[in-house]
Amino acid sequence: MDTNYLDSVIKQFEYYKMLGDKTFAQIPDEKLFWKYNNESNNIAIIVKHLSGNMLSRWTDFLTSDGEKDWRNRDAEFENDIQTKEELIEVWNRGWDCLFSTLKSLTARDLNTIIYIRNQGHTTLEAINRQLAHYPYHIGQIVFLGKMICDDKWVSLSIPKGNSKTYNAEKFSKPKHNEHFTNEYLIKNKENE
């Protein structure tokens, strides 16, 4: 396996991070702490959990268990982030750890066995595990964002009713190889 896999997963993680970033940008600061009910998590709690997981999983990725003894997972679900700035700092700390680790890996590392709670995974399996876990929670963040923003929500993908126009534009181009995230990530960088 070559580095195409690693390049692809980095782009996919960048895409999901971007969805979270664009959701935070649409939500009034105080609504980041809104909960539907007592059993629900607010956006700040989901961010805290994601960051805690990322720091635990990706710190010393190849050399120590992904469930670090310093991690307090239960505390990740306590609502103690106070501001949007703090939320963004916690969010970025986890992503920085993830991207730093992924960018340091080589194709040779993909079959290395690492452990999460003493359960062996190839590096590739561990990456795939997190690539399933993080979008699950980012989907929750986006869903909460839609609920909070209601009719002020700006779509992060193909807006309702625009599928035919979107597809017509795609099919007007010749077939080509391109990672599906490129158009979103490029537009995002241009808008920064």
PDB file of N, CA and C in Angstrom, residues 44-95:
ATOM      1  N   ALA A  44     -20.487  21.799  22.759  1.00  0.00           N
ATOM      2  CA  ALA A  44     -19.246  21.938  23.533  1.00  0.00           C
ATOM      3  C   ALA A  44     -18.816  20.591  24.124  1.00  0.00           C
ATOM      4  N   ILE A  45     -19.764  19.817  24.616  1.00  0.00           N
ATOM      5  CA  ILE A  45     -19.434  18.505  25.186  1.00  0.00           C
ATOM      6  C   ILE A  45     -18.938  17.555  24.097  1.00  0.00           C
ATOM      7  N   ILE A  46     -19.579  17.581  22.950  1.00  0.00           N
ATOM      8  CA  ILE A  46     -19.139  16.719  21.846  1.00  0.00           C
ATOM      9  C   ILE A  46     -17.711  17.097  21.435  1.00  0.00           C
ATOM     10  N   VAL A  47     -17.436  18.384  21.366  1.00  0.00           N
ATOM     11  CA  VAL A  47     -16.088  18.851  21.030  1.00  0.00           C
ATOM     12  C   VAL A  47     -15.081  18.370  22.073  1.00  0.00           C
ATOM     13  N   LYS A  48     -15.442  18.492  23.328  1.00  0.00           N
ATOM     14  CA  LYS A  48     -14.541  18.065  24.409  1.00  0.00           C
ATOM     15  C   LYS A  48     -14.259  16.569  24.314  1.00  0.00           C
ATOM     16  N   HIS A  49     -15.277  15.779  24.026  1.00  0.00           N
ATOM     17  CA  HIS A  49     -15.096  14.334  23.875  1.00  0.00           C
ATOM     18  C   HIS A  49     -14.211  14.018  22.663  1.00  0.00           C
ATOM     19  N   LEU A  50     -14.495  14.642  21.525  1.00  0.00           N
ATOM     20  CA  LEU A  50     -13.677  14.400  20.335  1.00  0.00           C
ATOM     21  C   LEU A  50     -12.217  14.737  20.603  1.00  0.00           C
ATOM     22  N   SER A  51     -11.968  15.884  21.197  1.00  0.00           N
ATOM     23  CA  SER A  51     -10.595  16.302  21.470  1.00  0.00           C
ATOM     24  C   SER A  51      -9.914  15.342  22.439  1.00  0.00           C
ATOM     25  N   GLY A  52     -10.616  14.939  23.480  1.00  0.00           N
ATOM     26  CA  GLY A  52     -10.044  13.988  24.436  1.00  0.00           C
ATOM     27  C   GLY A  52      -9.685  12.678  23.772  1.00  0.00           C
ATOM     28  N   ASN A  53     -10.567  12.203  22.899  1.00  0.00           N
ATOM     29  CA  ASN A  53     -10.300  10.974  22.171  1.00  0.00           C
ATOM     30  C   ASN A  53      -9.101  11.149  21.251  1.00  0.00           C
ATOM     31  N   MET A  54      -9.056  12.243  20.527  1.00  0.00           N
ATOM     32  CA  MET A  54      -7.944  12.485  19.603  1.00  0.00           C
ATOM     33  C   MET A  54      -6.614  12.564  20.333  1.00  0.00           C
ATOM     34  N   LEU A  55      -6.580  13.293  21.432  1.00  0.00           N
ATOM     35  CA  LEU A  55      -5.324  13.411  22.177  1.00  0.00           C
ATOM     36  C   LEU A  55      -4.872  12.055  22.701  1.00  0.00           C
ATOM     37  N   SER A  56      -5.812  11.262  23.167  1.00  0.00           N
ATOM     38  CA  SER A  56      -5.473   9.942  23.687  1.00  0.00           C
ATOM     39  C   SER A  56      -5.027   9.002  22.566  1.00  0.00           C
ATOM     40  N   ARG A  57      -5.773   8.959  21.495  1.00  0.00           N
ATOM     41  CA  ARG A  57      -5.484   8.008  20.415  1.00  0.00           C
ATOM     42  C   ARG A  57      -4.203   8.352  19.654  1.00  0.00           C
ATOM     43  N   TRP A  58      -3.956   9.636  19.401  1.00  0.00           N
ATOM     44  CA  TRP A  58      -2.903  10.018  18.462  1.00  0.00           C
ATOM     45  C   TRP A  58      -1.589  10.424  19.132  1.00  0.00           C
ATOM     46  N   THR A  59      -1.568  10.632  20.440  1.00  0.00           N
ATOM     47  CA  THR A  59      -0.319  10.921  21.144  1.00  0.00           C
ATOM     48  C   THR A  59       0.485   9.630  21.243  1.00  0.00           C
ATOM     49  N   ASP A  60       1.750   9.670  20.858  1.00  0.00           N
ATOM     50  CA  ASP A  60       2.615   8.472  20.876  1.00  0.00           C
ATOM     51  C   ASP A  60       1.909   7.291  20.210  1.00  0.00           C
ATOM     52  N   PHE A  61       1.318   7.554  19.080  1.00  0.00           N
ATOM     53  CA  PHE A  61       0.436   6.618  18.375  1.00  0.00           C
ATOM     54  C   PHE A  61       1.054   5.234  18.171  1.00  0.00           C
ATOM     55  N   LEU A  62       2.288   5.184  17.714  1.00  0.00           N
ATOM     56  CA  LEU A  62       2.903   3.895  17.389  1.00  0.00           C
ATOM     57  C   LEU A  62       3.534   3.199  18.593  1.00  0.00           C
ATOM     58  N   THR A  63       3.620   3.896  19.730  1.00  0.00           N
ATOM     59  CA  THR A  63       4.410   3.336  20.839  1.00  0.00           C
ATOM     60  C   THR A  63       3.663   3.150  22.151  1.00  0.00           C
ATOM     61  N   SER A  64       2.443   3.667  22.268  1.00  0.00           N
ATOM     62  CA  SER A  64       1.704   3.465  23.515  1.00  0.00           C
ATOM     63  C   SER A  64       0.239   3.190  23.213  1.00  0.00           C
ATOM     64  N   ASP A  65      -0.445   2.570  24.166  1.00  0.00           N
ATOM     65  CA  ASP A  65      -1.859   2.247  23.994  1.00  0.00           C
ATOM     66  C   ASP A  65      -2.647   3.526  23.710  1.00  0.00           C
ATOM     67  N   GLY A  66      -3.613   3.436  22.815  1.00  0.00           N
ATOM     68  CA  GLY A  66      -4.423   4.590  22.430  1.00  0.00           C
ATOM     69  C   GLY A  66      -5.365   5.077  23.513  1.00  0.00           C
ATOM     70  N   GLU A  67      -5.568   4.291  24.535  1.00  0.00           N
ATOM     71  CA  GLU A  67      -6.369   4.742  25.686  1.00  0.00           C
ATOM     72  C   GLU A  67      -5.374   5.067  26.793  1.00  0.00           C
ATOM     73  N   LYS A  68      -4.954   6.314  26.859  1.00  0.00           N
ATOM     74  CA  LYS A  68      -3.905   6.732  27.786  1.00  0.00           C
ATOM     75  C   LYS A  68      -4.410   6.714  29.223  1.00  0.00           C
ATOM     76  N   ASP A  69      -3.499   6.422  30.156  1.00  0.00           N
ATOM     77  CA  ASP A  69      -3.902   6.394  31.565  1.00  0.00           C
ATOM     78  C   ASP A  69      -4.237   7.786  32.090  1.00  0.00           C
ATOM     79  N   TRP A  70      -3.793   8.829  31.398  1.00  0.00           N
ATOM     80  CA  TRP A  70      -4.111  10.198  31.823  1.00  0.00           C
ATOM     81  C   TRP A  70      -5.461  10.688  31.285  1.00  0.00           C
ATOM     82  N   ARG A  71      -6.072   9.923  30.393  1.00  0.00           N
ATOM     83  CA  ARG A  71      -7.360  10.349  29.852  1.00  0.00           C
ATOM     84  C   ARG A  71      -8.455  10.115  30.889  1.00  0.00           C
ATOM     85  N   ASN A  72      -9.332  11.093  31.045  1.00  0.00           N
ATOM     86  CA  ASN A  72     -10.504  10.953  31.902  1.00  0.00           C
ATOM     87  C   ASN A  72     -11.736  11.087  31.009  1.00  0.00           C
ATOM     88  N   ARG A  73     -12.111   9.999  30.378  1.00  0.00           N
ATOM     89  CA  ARG A  73     -13.201  10.026  29.399  1.00  0.00           C
ATOM     90  C   ARG A  73     -14.506  10.526  30.007  1.00  0.00           C
ATOM     91  N   ASP A  74     -14.798  10.101  31.227  1.00  0.00           N
ATOM     92  CA  ASP A  74     -16.051  10.535  31.856  1.00  0.00           C
ATOM     93  C   ASP A  74     -16.108  12.052  32.010  1.00  0.00           C
ATOM     94  N   ALA A  75     -14.973  12.677  32.289  1.00  0.00           N
ATOM     95  CA  ALA A  75     -14.937  14.142  32.444  1.00  0.00           C
ATOM     96  C   ALA A  75     -15.187  14.856  31.120  1.00  0.00           C
ATOM     97  N   GLU A  76     -14.970  14.157  30.013  1.00  0.00           N
ATOM     98  CA  GLU A  76     -15.227  14.762  28.702  1.00  0.00           C
ATOM     99  C   GLU A  76     -16.707  15.099  28.527  1.00  0.00           C
ATOM    100  N   PHE A  77     -17.567  14.484  29.304  1.00  0.00           N
ATOM    101  CA  PHE A  77     -19.003  14.709  29.182  1.00  0.00           C
ATOM    102  C   PHE A  77     -19.537  15.662  30.253  1.00  0.00           C
ATOM    103  N   GLU A  78     -18.623  16.350  30.937  1.00  0.00           N
ATOM    104  CA  GLU A  78     -19.007  17.403  31.883  1.00  0.00           C
ATOM    105  C   GLU A  78     -18.979  18.733  31.150  1.00  0.00           C
ATOM    106  N   ASN A  79     -19.997  19.520  31.386  1.00  0.00           N
ATOM    107  CA  ASN A  79     -20.177  20.768  30.654  1.00  0.00           C
ATOM    108  C   ASN A  79     -19.389  21.891  31.327  1.00  0.00           C
ATOM    109  N   ASP A  80     -18.079  21.972  31.047  1.00  0.00           N
ATOM    110  CA  ASP A  80     -17.285  23.008  31.711  1.00  0.00           C
ATOM    111  C   ASP A  80     -16.546  23.944  30.756  1.00  0.00           C
ATOM    112  N   ILE A  81     -16.752  23.806  29.467  1.00  0.00           N
ATOM    113  CA  ILE A  81     -16.212  24.807  28.532  1.00  0.00           C
ATOM    114  C   ILE A  81     -17.103  26.033  28.647  1.00  0.00           C
ATOM    115  N   GLN A  82     -16.492  27.198  28.790  1.00  0.00           N
ATOM    116  CA  GLN A  82     -17.260  28.413  29.086  1.00  0.00           C
ATOM    117  C   GLN A  82     -17.475  29.347  27.899  1.00  0.00           C
ATOM    118  N   THR A  83     -16.552  29.338  26.927  1.00  0.00           N
ATOM    119  CA  THR A  83     -16.639  30.313  25.833  1.00  0.00           C
ATOM    120  C   THR A  83     -16.395  29.627  24.487  1.00  0.00           C
ATOM    121  N   LYS A  84     -16.799  30.320  23.435  1.00  0.00           N
ATOM    122  CA  LYS A  84     -16.535  29.815  22.089  1.00  0.00           C
ATOM    123  C   LYS A  84     -15.036  29.732  21.842  1.00  0.00           C
ATOM    124  N   GLU A  85     -14.285  30.693  22.332  1.00  0.00           N
ATOM    125  CA  GLU A  85     -12.830  30.687  22.147  1.00  0.00           C
ATOM    126  C   GLU A  85     -12.209  29.446  22.777  1.00  0.00           C
ATOM    127  N   GLU A  86     -12.659  29.109  23.986  1.00  0.00           N
ATOM    128  CA  GLU A  86     -12.160  27.914  24.659  1.00  0.00           C
ATOM    129  C   GLU A  86     -12.546  26.660  23.887  1.00  0.00           C
ATOM    130  N   LEU A  87     -13.772  26.624  23.378  1.00  0.00           N
ATOM    131  CA  LEU A  87     -14.243  25.497  22.583  1.00  0.00           C
ATOM    132  C   LEU A  87     -13.354  25.313  21.354  1.00  0.00           C
ATOM    133  N   ILE A  88     -13.059  26.395  20.643  1.00  0.00           N
ATOM    134  CA  ILE A  88     -12.230  26.319  19.435  1.00  0.00           C
ATOM    135  C   ILE A  88     -10.814  25.869  19.798  1.00  0.00           C
ATOM    136  N   GLU A  89     -10.295  26.336  20.921  1.00  0.00           N
ATOM    137  CA  GLU A  89      -8.959  25.926  21.359  1.00  0.00           C
ATOM    138  C   GLU A  89      -8.917  24.419  21.637  1.00  0.00           C
ATOM    139  N   VAL A  90      -9.919  23.911  22.334  1.00  0.00           N
ATOM    140  CA  VAL A  90      -9.999  22.470  22.644  1.00  0.00           C
ATOM    141  C   VAL A  90     -10.132  21.673  21.341  1.00  0.00           C
ATOM    142  N   TRP A  91     -10.999  22.125  20.459  1.00  0.00           N
ATOM    143  CA  TRP A  91     -11.223  21.498  19.150  1.00  0.00           C
ATOM    144  C   TRP A  91      -9.919  21.409  18.369  1.00  0.00           C
ATOM    145  N   ASN A  92      -9.223  22.525  18.244  1.00  0.00           N
ATOM    146  CA  ASN A  92      -7.998  22.562  17.444  1.00  0.00           C
ATOM    147  C   ASN A  92      -6.865  21.752  18.071  1.00  0.00           C
ATOM    148  N   ARG A  93      -6.796  21.697  19.381  1.00  0.00           N
ATOM    149  CA  ARG A  93      -5.752  20.917  20.054  1.00  0.00           C
ATOM    150  C   ARG A  93      -5.845  19.438  19.645  1.00  0.00           C
ATOM    151  N   GLY A  94      -7.052  18.899  19.625  1.00  0.00           N
ATOM    152  CA  GLY A  94      -7.225  17.508  19.218  1.00  0.00           C
ATOM    153  C   GLY A  94      -6.870  17.295  17.759  1.00  0.00           C
ATOM    154  N   TRP A  95      -7.355  18.161  16.887  1.00  0.00           N
ATOM    155  CA  TRP A  95      -7.065  18.027  15.454  1.00  0.00           C
ATOM    156  C   TRP A  95      -5.579  18.198  15.166  1.00  0.00           C
TER     157      TRP A  95
END
